[in-house]
Amino acid sequence: MIKKDLVIIGGGSAGLASAVSAFDNGIRDLIILERNPELGGILNQCIHPGFGLHHFHEELTGPEYADRYINEVKKRNIPYLLNSQVLNITKGKIVTFINENGVQKFEAKAIIFAAGCNERTRGQILTPGYRPKGVYTAGLAQKYLNIYGRLVGKNVYILGSGDIGLIMARRMTLEGAKVLGVSEIMPYSNGLKRNIAQCLEDFNIPLRLSNTVTNIFGRDRLEAIEISDVDEKLQPIKGTEKIIKCDTLLLSVGLYPFNSMLKNAGCVVNKESKGSLVDQNLETSIEGIFSTGNVLHVHDLVDFVSEESERAGTNAAKYILNKLSEVKNIVNVSHSKNVSYLIPSIIKVREENENIIFSFRVRKNIKKATIILKNPAKVHYSVKKINLLPAEMIKINVKNLNLLDCNELSLEVIEDE
Amino acid sequence: MSKKITCIVCPNGCEIEIEGDKISGYTCKRGLEYAKEEMIAPKRTITSTVKIKNSNEVCPIKTSKPIPKEKIFDVLTEINKVEIVKPIKMHELVIENVLNLGVNIIATKEFL
Ligand SMILES: Cc1cc2nc3c(=O)[nH]c(=O)nc-3n(C[C@H](O)[C@H](O)[C@H](O)COP(=O)(O)OP(=O)(O)OC[C@H]3O[C@@H](n4cnc5c(N)ncnc54)[C@H](O)[C@@H]3O)c2cc1C
């Protein structure tokens, strides 16, 4: 079997950034496996501007952002295989993949899993009614339009106010479709405020909050939908039904990490983020298998994907080159109830002072908050933040944490008046 | 009369309030500039795609600078008339000075 120091699964922004940083930290025997015919991942279909403000301090479109990283990979002559789909990973770090040359295997010292996320589909949110043609996930419609130039419909309704749905509302409008509205079951939108302004308000597209699709009509092709307001328990309110004629319904009801392959390999799952459980180095419960990007937790900003993935690449390189010092203490990390997930779940303490990045989301809008890190005996860190939203991942960078004699750490978001 | 707008310059999405010539709620210089411009002559950067000859894929493009909001659909009509040929370089010129707006349409992806 062919041996490799490092196999990177997925050539999206996460895979590309981790490959570059692993290379820059001394790894030469590495390869990227990508199932698509090109590198760049989801960025290829995100042709709108809005990428790179943190990382490059200028606003780029998705393909432009991808291009910068693809160039870095090419400059270093980092090998990659396209049209190569990974089928399976084992605990022993054997990677099985298939391409035009058949089924092949690599035996890796370390793996970085960067396979991105999937879109939730109708089955998972259980909309009633028939299953006619004309119901698409927003990301799939985006791929058809932005990669192949094919508009999936003319009269469109959108369920869910996530950013992909908002971006597609504008995009389909610009291509001549009529977007009749967006329904969001929650009382607030999950999309960025600027996307509500520039994608909906600019084109007078109505956003209906606390509203959802309650029925779908049409046997062959979608003919109409029924929408209804919902109460506080998210149950449809009788008497508020409204019929809207449309030929297309886009679902923008959320994304989830495409993590099943790591789960099958035996990596412990973080039930809250739906990705793998990782330590501060982004290493999973199996030594030498790292996870990063949307497959670890769904990111709203690619800049944060790149930053996280550079860390994964650096740490995988240290692991391969035996540069990680011995673990002196293990700390379990928990969080308060108003936090929906937190990464990392454990900290392997190797140094007296550790610099650790914590990423998390809150469950509801919080205007003003104090975020603290503490164990029962001591507050280690505290910072104030404003306007915390479930739609926006929060990242805090904590320097010089001394955790040698601590076994529990908890991150708490305290709401301030 | 006061008006509230959402700043679209970055993902923070600040709520800016404009009251006569008093502007508040912005948190950076670019936000202030955006608010001023939004009052007189709103502009947007437009992205779309153009056809590529002999290909089943399309090439993403953008306006090199923001264009007046009321010209968006006219510019898109021009963009939809174009078909380009491979190889396409990053930021290759697709339409020069579209509709005399002083703005170019450029490719945002490379096709070999
Ligand atoms: C529609 C949309 C709009 C967005 N808009 C913005 C925005 O405006 N601004 C912003 O900053 N961020 C935005 N984001 C977020 C950001 O772009 C993404 O979070 C980021 O690009 C994800 O990178 P990734 O590498 O983790 O995943 P992906 O880009 O999905 O990459 C994963 C790669 O792995 C490959 N892969 C999967 N399984 C296998 C397998 N078994 N074998 C081989 N290869 C495999 C896939 O083909 C893919 O290329 C948006 C995201 C989406 C989905």
XYZ file of C-alpha atoms and ligand atoms in Angstrom:
582
model
C 0.000 0.000 0.000
C 1.204 3.528 -0.782
C 2.229 5.377 2.357
C 1.682 9.123 2.848
C 2.588 11.391 5.734
C -0.604 13.388 5.328
C -3.815 12.796 3.392
C -6.231 15.737 3.183
C -9.818 14.849 2.326
C -11.637 17.668 0.532
C -10.190 20.455 -1.616
C -12.451 23.293 -0.454
C -11.200 26.287 1.482
C -10.553 24.112 4.548
C -8.540 21.477 2.702
C -6.541 24.059 0.737
C -5.597 26.170 3.772
C -4.606 23.135 5.824
C -2.475 21.766 2.968
C -0.607 25.069 2.648
C 0.122 25.337 6.357
C 1.138 21.671 6.711
C 3.558 22.230 3.825
C 4.923 25.411 5.379
C 5.478 23.515 8.615
C 7.690 20.953 6.940
C 5.411 18.275 5.460
C 6.355 17.289 1.907
C 4.729 13.876 1.512
C 1.098 15.008 1.363
C -1.871 14.844 -1.000
C -5.327 16.411 -1.338
C -8.209 14.170 -2.498
C -11.154 16.016 -4.049
C -14.251 14.374 -5.530
C -15.184 17.323 -7.786
C -13.487 18.096 -11.118
C -11.946 21.253 -9.601
C -10.521 22.588 -6.328
C -12.283 25.305 -4.325
C -15.362 23.506 -2.953
C -18.501 25.466 -2.246
C -16.700 28.773 -2.993
C -16.971 28.021 -6.729
C -20.727 28.504 -6.653
C -20.699 31.510 -4.288
C -20.082 34.097 -7.006
C -21.310 36.985 -4.829
C -18.916 39.329 -3.018
C -18.522 39.014 0.750
C -15.437 36.898 1.280
C -12.023 37.738 2.652
C -12.653 40.940 4.602
C -10.946 39.527 7.703
C -8.251 37.512 6.010
C -7.229 39.636 3.029
C -8.764 42.971 4.143
C -10.613 43.307 0.865
C -13.914 42.054 -0.393
C -13.634 39.132 -2.799
C -16.138 36.844 -4.494
C -16.061 33.128 -3.640
C -14.143 32.040 -6.774
C -11.597 34.853 -6.244
C -11.041 33.760 -2.641
C -10.610 30.145 -3.758
C -8.208 31.226 -6.496
C -5.827 32.775 -3.950
C -5.548 29.501 -2.047
C -5.395 27.368 -5.188
C -2.450 29.508 -6.300
C -0.711 28.961 -2.959
C -1.183 25.196 -3.361
C 0.140 25.279 -6.927
C 3.133 27.485 -5.996
C 4.223 24.810 -3.527
C 3.542 21.986 -5.973
C 1.315 20.285 -3.410
C -0.126 17.241 -5.165
C -3.864 16.804 -5.500
C -6.167 14.313 -7.190
C -9.452 15.524 -8.687
C -12.529 13.380 -9.438
C -11.341 11.223 -6.551
C -13.953 10.369 -3.982
C -12.968 9.028 -0.587
C -15.146 6.057 0.337
C -13.867 5.094 3.721
C -11.396 5.910 6.501
C -10.276 3.494 9.187
C -9.017 3.928 12.732
C -5.633 2.791 11.449
C -5.695 5.764 9.016
C -6.172 3.799 5.819
C -7.959 6.008 3.287
C -9.865 4.224 0.496
C -10.852 6.300 -2.528
C -12.108 5.781 -6.057
C -11.311 7.555 -9.311
C -10.932 6.680 -12.986
C -8.071 4.317 -12.079
C -10.311 2.296 -9.781
C -10.335 1.805 -6.037
C -7.081 2.742 -4.307
C -5.763 3.036 -0.772
C -3.316 5.254 1.083
C -1.874 4.466 4.474
C -1.482 7.826 6.215
C 0.413 8.963 9.299
C -2.142 11.726 9.704
C -5.451 12.659 8.085
C -7.117 16.046 7.838
C -10.817 15.601 7.203
C -12.202 18.675 5.419
C -15.251 17.362 3.537
C -17.584 20.334 4.122
C -21.290 20.264 4.944
C -24.594 19.118 3.488
C -27.859 20.999 3.129
C -30.842 19.908 5.163
C -33.541 18.621 2.841
C -37.272 18.479 2.946
C -37.304 15.011 4.472
C -35.467 16.310 7.491
C -37.874 19.173 8.099
C -40.987 17.177 7.217
C -43.022 19.527 5.029
C -46.332 17.801 4.214
C -47.847 17.479 0.724
C -46.853 15.827 -2.553
C -43.289 15.622 -3.837
C -43.564 17.370 -7.208
C -40.645 18.654 -9.279
C -39.657 22.210 -8.494
C -38.539 21.767 -4.882
C -34.792 22.301 -4.510
C -32.335 23.028 -1.769
C -31.049 26.579 -2.214
C -27.446 25.421 -2.599
C -28.337 23.011 -5.401
C -30.233 25.755 -7.256
C -27.180 27.972 -6.716
C -24.908 25.348 -8.253
C -27.152 24.933 -11.321
C -27.314 28.681 -11.866
C -23.800 29.820 -11.051
C -21.804 26.906 -12.447
C -24.010 25.732 -15.340
C -26.106 28.845 -16.070
C -29.423 27.061 -15.553
C -32.300 28.817 -13.805
C -34.473 26.239 -11.993
C -37.717 28.252 -12.103
C -39.489 31.530 -12.833
C -41.837 32.056 -9.888
C -39.986 31.256 -6.741
C -40.762 31.039 -3.033
C -38.072 30.502 -0.419
C -38.446 28.639 2.874
C -35.862 29.626 5.457
C -33.966 32.873 5.779
C -30.438 31.476 5.959
C -27.812 33.329 3.944
C -27.901 30.927 1.005
C -31.645 31.519 0.615
C -31.207 35.291 0.810
C -28.345 35.293 -1.676
C -30.398 33.122 -4.043
C -33.399 35.455 -3.749
C -31.283 38.248 -5.214
C -29.481 36.063 -7.692
C -32.667 34.615 -9.205
C -34.242 38.079 -9.311
C -31.254 39.380 -11.274
C -31.674 36.483 -13.704
C -35.276 37.432 -14.386
C -37.188 35.189 -11.974
C -39.896 36.596 -9.718
C -39.144 35.868 -6.058
C -42.464 36.030 -4.256
C -41.242 35.949 -0.675
C -39.248 34.283 2.064
C -40.796 32.535 5.086
C -38.870 32.080 8.323
C -40.362 29.950 11.087
C -38.385 31.739 13.825
C -39.249 35.272 14.938
C -35.828 36.405 13.672
C -33.821 35.735 10.532
C -30.852 33.408 10.510
C -29.162 35.410 7.791
C -26.767 38.327 8.054
C -28.494 41.696 8.386
C -26.674 43.028 5.365
C -28.044 40.181 3.259
C -31.585 41.056 4.313
C -30.891 44.634 3.223
C -29.114 44.013 -0.070
C -30.850 40.784 -1.165
C -34.461 41.320 -0.054
C -35.109 44.990 0.708
C -33.273 46.194 -2.420
C -35.766 44.219 -4.536
C -38.873 44.603 -2.335
C -39.021 40.890 -1.578
C -41.182 40.297 1.514
C -39.702 38.482 4.525
C -42.347 36.772 6.650
C -41.120 35.973 10.161
C -42.871 33.360 12.362
C -44.266 31.872 9.165
C -43.758 28.571 7.376
C -44.811 26.450 4.418
C -47.667 24.176 5.523
C -48.616 22.503 2.258
C -47.356 21.847 -1.237
C -49.625 21.483 -4.286
C -49.034 19.959 -7.715
C -48.414 16.352 -8.704
C -45.871 16.638 -11.490
C -44.573 20.155 -11.211
C -45.053 22.404 -8.204
C -48.134 24.616 -8.732
C -48.635 26.386 -5.429
C -47.762 26.359 -1.752
C -49.691 27.178 1.396
C -48.014 29.299 4.051
C -49.195 29.921 7.616
C -48.123 31.962 10.619
C -46.834 29.971 13.591
C -47.280 30.465 17.346
C -44.551 30.580 20.014
C -44.327 26.792 19.954
C -43.718 27.005 16.175
C -47.110 25.375 15.493
C -49.151 26.679 12.502
C -52.045 28.948 13.517
C -55.383 27.951 11.937
C -57.009 30.669 9.873
C -53.724 32.321 8.820
C -53.238 30.112 5.726
C -52.418 31.794 2.445
C -51.991 30.173 -0.978
C -49.122 31.349 -3.170
C -48.853 30.244 -6.802
C -45.278 29.346 -7.706
C -43.319 26.821 -9.780
C -40.296 26.615 -7.510
C -39.688 26.288 -3.773
C -36.163 26.711 -2.481
C -35.281 25.260 0.904
C -32.730 27.198 2.892
C -33.291 25.428 6.159
C -29.800 24.848 7.378
C -26.575 22.985 6.890
C -25.015 20.142 8.828
C -21.471 18.718 8.868
C -20.894 15.896 6.393
C -19.266 13.900 9.178
C -20.534 10.321 8.709
C -17.211 8.990 7.462
C -15.369 10.013 10.631
C -18.203 8.689 12.742
C -17.933 5.345 10.972
C -14.185 5.336 11.571
C -14.934 5.555 15.290
C -14.324 9.251 16.005
C -16.523 10.423 18.875
C -19.237 12.845 17.694
C -19.977 16.219 19.266
C -23.758 15.883 19.523
C -24.267 19.636 19.574
C -22.184 20.737 16.589
C -22.863 17.432 14.716
C -19.186 17.275 13.795
C -16.455 15.338 15.558
C -15.407 15.983 19.103
C -12.009 17.687 19.006
C -9.349 19.100 21.308
C -7.821 22.567 20.959
C -5.525 21.270 18.192
C -8.578 20.103 16.188
C -7.534 16.499 16.703
C -10.445 14.050 16.978
C -10.693 11.227 19.507
C -8.501 9.148 17.163
C -4.866 10.211 17.343
C -3.620 11.704 14.089
C -7.071 12.349 12.587
C -7.899 16.051 12.456
C -11.128 17.733 11.389
C -11.650 21.302 10.184
C -13.970 23.662 8.290
C -17.664 23.018 7.749
C -17.328 19.315 8.477
C -16.320 20.216 12.031
C -18.964 22.911 12.545
C -20.860 25.012 10.029
C -19.138 28.380 9.520
C -20.735 31.544 8.182
C -17.428 33.159 7.217
C -14.825 31.531 5.040
C -12.130 33.640 6.708
C -12.689 31.676 9.901
C -12.562 28.411 7.946
C -9.134 29.393 6.610
C -7.839 30.369 10.050
C -9.095 27.173 11.669
C -7.682 25.061 8.862
C -4.258 26.675 9.100
C -4.238 25.521 12.704
C -5.272 22.010 11.675
C -2.442 21.917 9.125
C 0.131 23.217 11.593
C -0.908 20.746 14.277
C -1.024 17.792 11.890
C 2.527 18.706 10.821
C 3.682 18.828 14.442
C 2.055 15.453 15.061
C 3.730 13.868 12.043
C 7.134 15.338 12.921
C 6.798 14.320 16.590
C 7.022 17.927 17.684
C 4.102 17.807 20.112
C 5.318 17.653 23.692
C 3.842 15.250 26.192
C 0.325 15.814 27.556
C 0.571 17.010 31.155
C -3.100 17.404 31.934
C -6.507 16.904 30.329
C -9.289 19.430 30.862
C -12.941 18.841 29.965
C -14.662 21.925 28.615
C -18.375 22.556 29.163
C -20.617 25.557 28.497
C -23.662 27.391 29.832
C -27.171 26.532 28.565
C -27.473 29.565 26.284
C -24.565 28.272 24.176
C -25.576 25.782 21.463
C -22.127 24.280 20.911
C -18.532 24.902 21.815
C -15.240 23.879 20.263
C -12.942 22.491 21.679
C -14.586 19.930 23.970
C -11.342 18.981 25.659
C -7.968 20.614 26.142
C -4.805 18.548 26.205
C -2.452 20.676 28.260
C 1.110 20.435 27.043
C 2.545 23.819 28.008
C 2.371 25.887 31.165
C 0.674 28.636 29.204
C -1.593 27.669 26.338
C -3.081 29.971 23.682
C -6.484 28.593 22.840
C -9.180 29.618 20.369
C -12.759 28.892 21.410
C -15.540 28.892 18.786
C -19.200 28.767 19.727
C -22.720 29.918 18.948
C -25.443 31.243 21.232
C -29.013 29.922 21.198
C -30.817 33.270 21.045
C -30.154 36.949 20.401
C -28.261 38.552 23.296
C -27.741 42.322 23.244
C -24.937 42.595 25.788
C -22.983 39.782 27.350
C -19.931 38.969 29.404
C -18.197 35.806 28.311
C -16.169 34.102 31.015
C -14.005 31.020 31.225
C -13.864 29.536 34.680
C -13.395 26.496 36.793
C -15.114 26.324 40.155
C -12.127 27.950 41.850
C -11.105 30.672 39.448
C -12.174 32.916 36.572
C -9.445 32.530 33.950
C -10.714 34.991 31.371
C -13.517 37.415 30.773
C -14.548 39.619 27.863
C -17.561 41.769 26.987
C -19.368 41.419 23.647
C -22.414 43.039 22.081
C -25.063 41.777 19.634
C -24.567 38.030 19.876
C -26.726 36.216 17.302
C -27.328 32.493 16.722
C -26.543 33.095 13.044
C -23.017 34.294 13.773
C -20.240 32.116 15.088
C -18.297 33.741 17.911
C -14.587 33.227 18.229
C -12.460 34.199 21.198
C -8.718 33.948 21.275
C -7.465 33.394 24.825
C -3.765 33.819 25.497
C -1.664 32.342 28.289
C -4.208 30.050 29.876
C -2.569 28.155 32.707
C -4.518 24.920 33.052
C -1.956 22.642 34.671
C -3.981 22.054 37.832
C -7.478 22.315 36.534
C -9.655 19.481 35.225
C -12.889 21.290 34.388
C -13.286 24.502 32.461
C -16.586 26.093 31.635
C -17.436 28.825 29.146
C -20.356 30.929 30.300
C -22.236 33.647 28.486
C -23.746 35.943 31.085
C -26.440 38.296 29.853
C -25.813 41.884 30.988
C -28.510 44.468 31.539
C -37.103 63.167 8.946
C -34.906 60.275 10.013
C -34.109 57.154 8.039
C -32.622 53.836 9.154
C -30.423 51.785 6.850
C -28.457 48.570 7.300
C -24.832 48.963 6.335
C -23.789 46.356 3.745
C -20.051 47.086 3.769
C -19.137 44.106 5.969
C -20.858 41.205 7.771
C -21.371 43.266 10.959
C -24.410 44.924 9.352
C -24.515 48.069 11.531
C -27.839 49.911 11.792
C -27.130 53.456 10.664
C -29.540 56.296 11.381
C -29.629 59.370 9.175
C -31.321 62.528 10.422
C -30.826 65.496 8.101
C -27.037 65.733 7.918
C -26.527 63.904 11.225
C -25.405 60.326 10.686
C -25.084 57.929 13.648
C -24.706 54.230 14.374
C -21.814 53.513 11.992
C -18.690 51.962 13.508
C -16.098 52.589 10.792
C -15.122 55.088 8.117
C -16.327 52.902 5.280
C -19.719 52.672 6.969
C -19.982 56.451 7.145
C -19.085 56.751 3.458
C -21.610 54.075 2.564
C -24.372 55.902 4.465
C -23.578 59.224 2.741
C -23.607 57.643 -0.698
C -26.747 55.629 0.044
C -28.580 58.929 0.662
C -27.592 60.591 -2.599
C -26.816 57.878 -5.128
C -27.066 54.265 -3.949
C -24.632 51.903 -5.646
C -24.100 48.142 -5.697
C -21.424 45.765 -6.899
C -23.104 43.279 -9.218
C -22.028 39.702 -9.809
C -23.428 37.356 -12.425
C -22.163 34.938 -15.073
C -21.475 34.985 -18.818
C -21.627 32.193 -21.372
C -18.446 30.428 -22.414
C -18.245 29.224 -25.991
C -18.293 25.399 -26.340
C -18.660 24.791 -22.608
C -21.488 23.619 -20.362
C -20.178 25.896 -17.633
C -20.570 29.665 -17.267
C -17.927 32.143 -16.126
C -18.586 34.247 -13.006
C -18.082 37.998 -13.459
C -18.343 41.189 -11.406
C -18.508 44.919 -11.930
C -15.062 46.392 -11.242
C -16.725 49.059 -9.085
C -20.217 49.530 -7.630
C -22.747 50.762 -10.194
C -25.824 52.975 -9.680
C -28.657 50.873 -8.313
C -31.106 51.954 -11.007
C -28.734 50.701 -13.738
C -28.522 47.129 -12.408
C -30.977 45.538 -14.838
C -29.631 47.483 -17.851
C -26.122 46.279 -17.080
C -27.368 42.700 -16.697
C -28.958 42.915 -20.151
C -25.517 43.827 -21.560
C -23.856 41.005 -19.620
C -26.342 38.463 -20.959
C -25.445 39.366 -24.566
C -21.828 38.304 -24.152
C -20.162 34.985 -24.902
C -16.455 34.594 -24.121
C -13.799 32.137 -25.241
C -11.386 29.980 -23.246
C -8.709 30.336 -21.974
C -10.032 32.920 -19.534
C -7.658 34.579 -17.104
C -8.553 35.807 -13.610
C -9.841 39.410 -13.890
C -9.832 39.307 -17.678
C -11.804 42.166 -19.215
C -15.243 41.006 -20.382
C -16.949 44.342 -21.164
C -15.099 47.625 -21.127
C -16.831 50.713 -19.761
C -20.260 49.109 -19.719
C -23.039 51.566 -20.748
C -20.513 54.403 -20.344
C -20.683 54.077 -16.564
C -16.906 54.113 -16.217
C -17.043 50.555 -14.880
C -15.685 47.350 -16.426
C -17.114 43.851 -16.293
C -14.345 41.405 -15.352
C -14.070 37.615 -15.002
C -13.688 36.287 -11.451
C -12.511 32.786 -12.291
C -9.867 31.195 -14.420
C -10.758 28.693 -17.160
C -7.885 26.948 -18.932
C -24.030 28.948 -0.183
C -23.012 29.496 0.771
C -22.783 30.868 0.834
C -21.779 31.388 1.644
N -21.532 32.745 1.660
C -20.475 33.229 2.376
C -20.107 34.635 2.339
O -20.785 35.451 1.722
N -18.997 35.035 2.988
C -18.222 34.142 3.678
O -17.187 34.527 4.222
N -18.563 32.830 3.753
C -19.655 32.351 3.131
N -19.981 31.009 3.205
C -19.210 30.154 4.111
C -17.902 29.615 3.532
O -17.799 29.854 2.180
C -17.840 28.134 3.746
O -18.086 27.915 5.099
C -16.455 27.544 3.386
O -16.102 27.831 2.066
C -16.477 26.049 3.619
O -15.254 25.458 3.299
P -14.995 23.904 3.524
O -13.699 23.621 2.871
O -15.177 23.546 4.934
O -16.171 23.165 2.754
P -16.416 22.983 1.140
O -16.099 24.210 0.402
O -17.752 22.403 1.054
O -15.312 21.916 0.762
C -15.425 20.546 1.016
C -14.829 19.803 -0.158
O -14.716 18.424 0.169
C -15.063 17.670 -0.968
N -15.486 16.352 -0.505
C -16.566 16.033 0.263
N -16.646 14.730 0.474
C -15.594 14.171 -0.171
C -15.132 12.830 -0.344
N -15.770 11.792 0.195
N -14.016 12.616 -1.067
C -13.344 13.654 -1.634
N -13.747 14.945 -1.510
C -14.851 15.193 -0.792
C -16.177 18.472 -1.621
O -16.328 18.152 -2.978
C -15.684 19.906 -1.417
O -14.896 20.365 -2.484
C -21.016 30.494 2.423
C -21.278 29.112 2.399
C -22.278 28.614 1.597
C -22.533 27.110 1.623
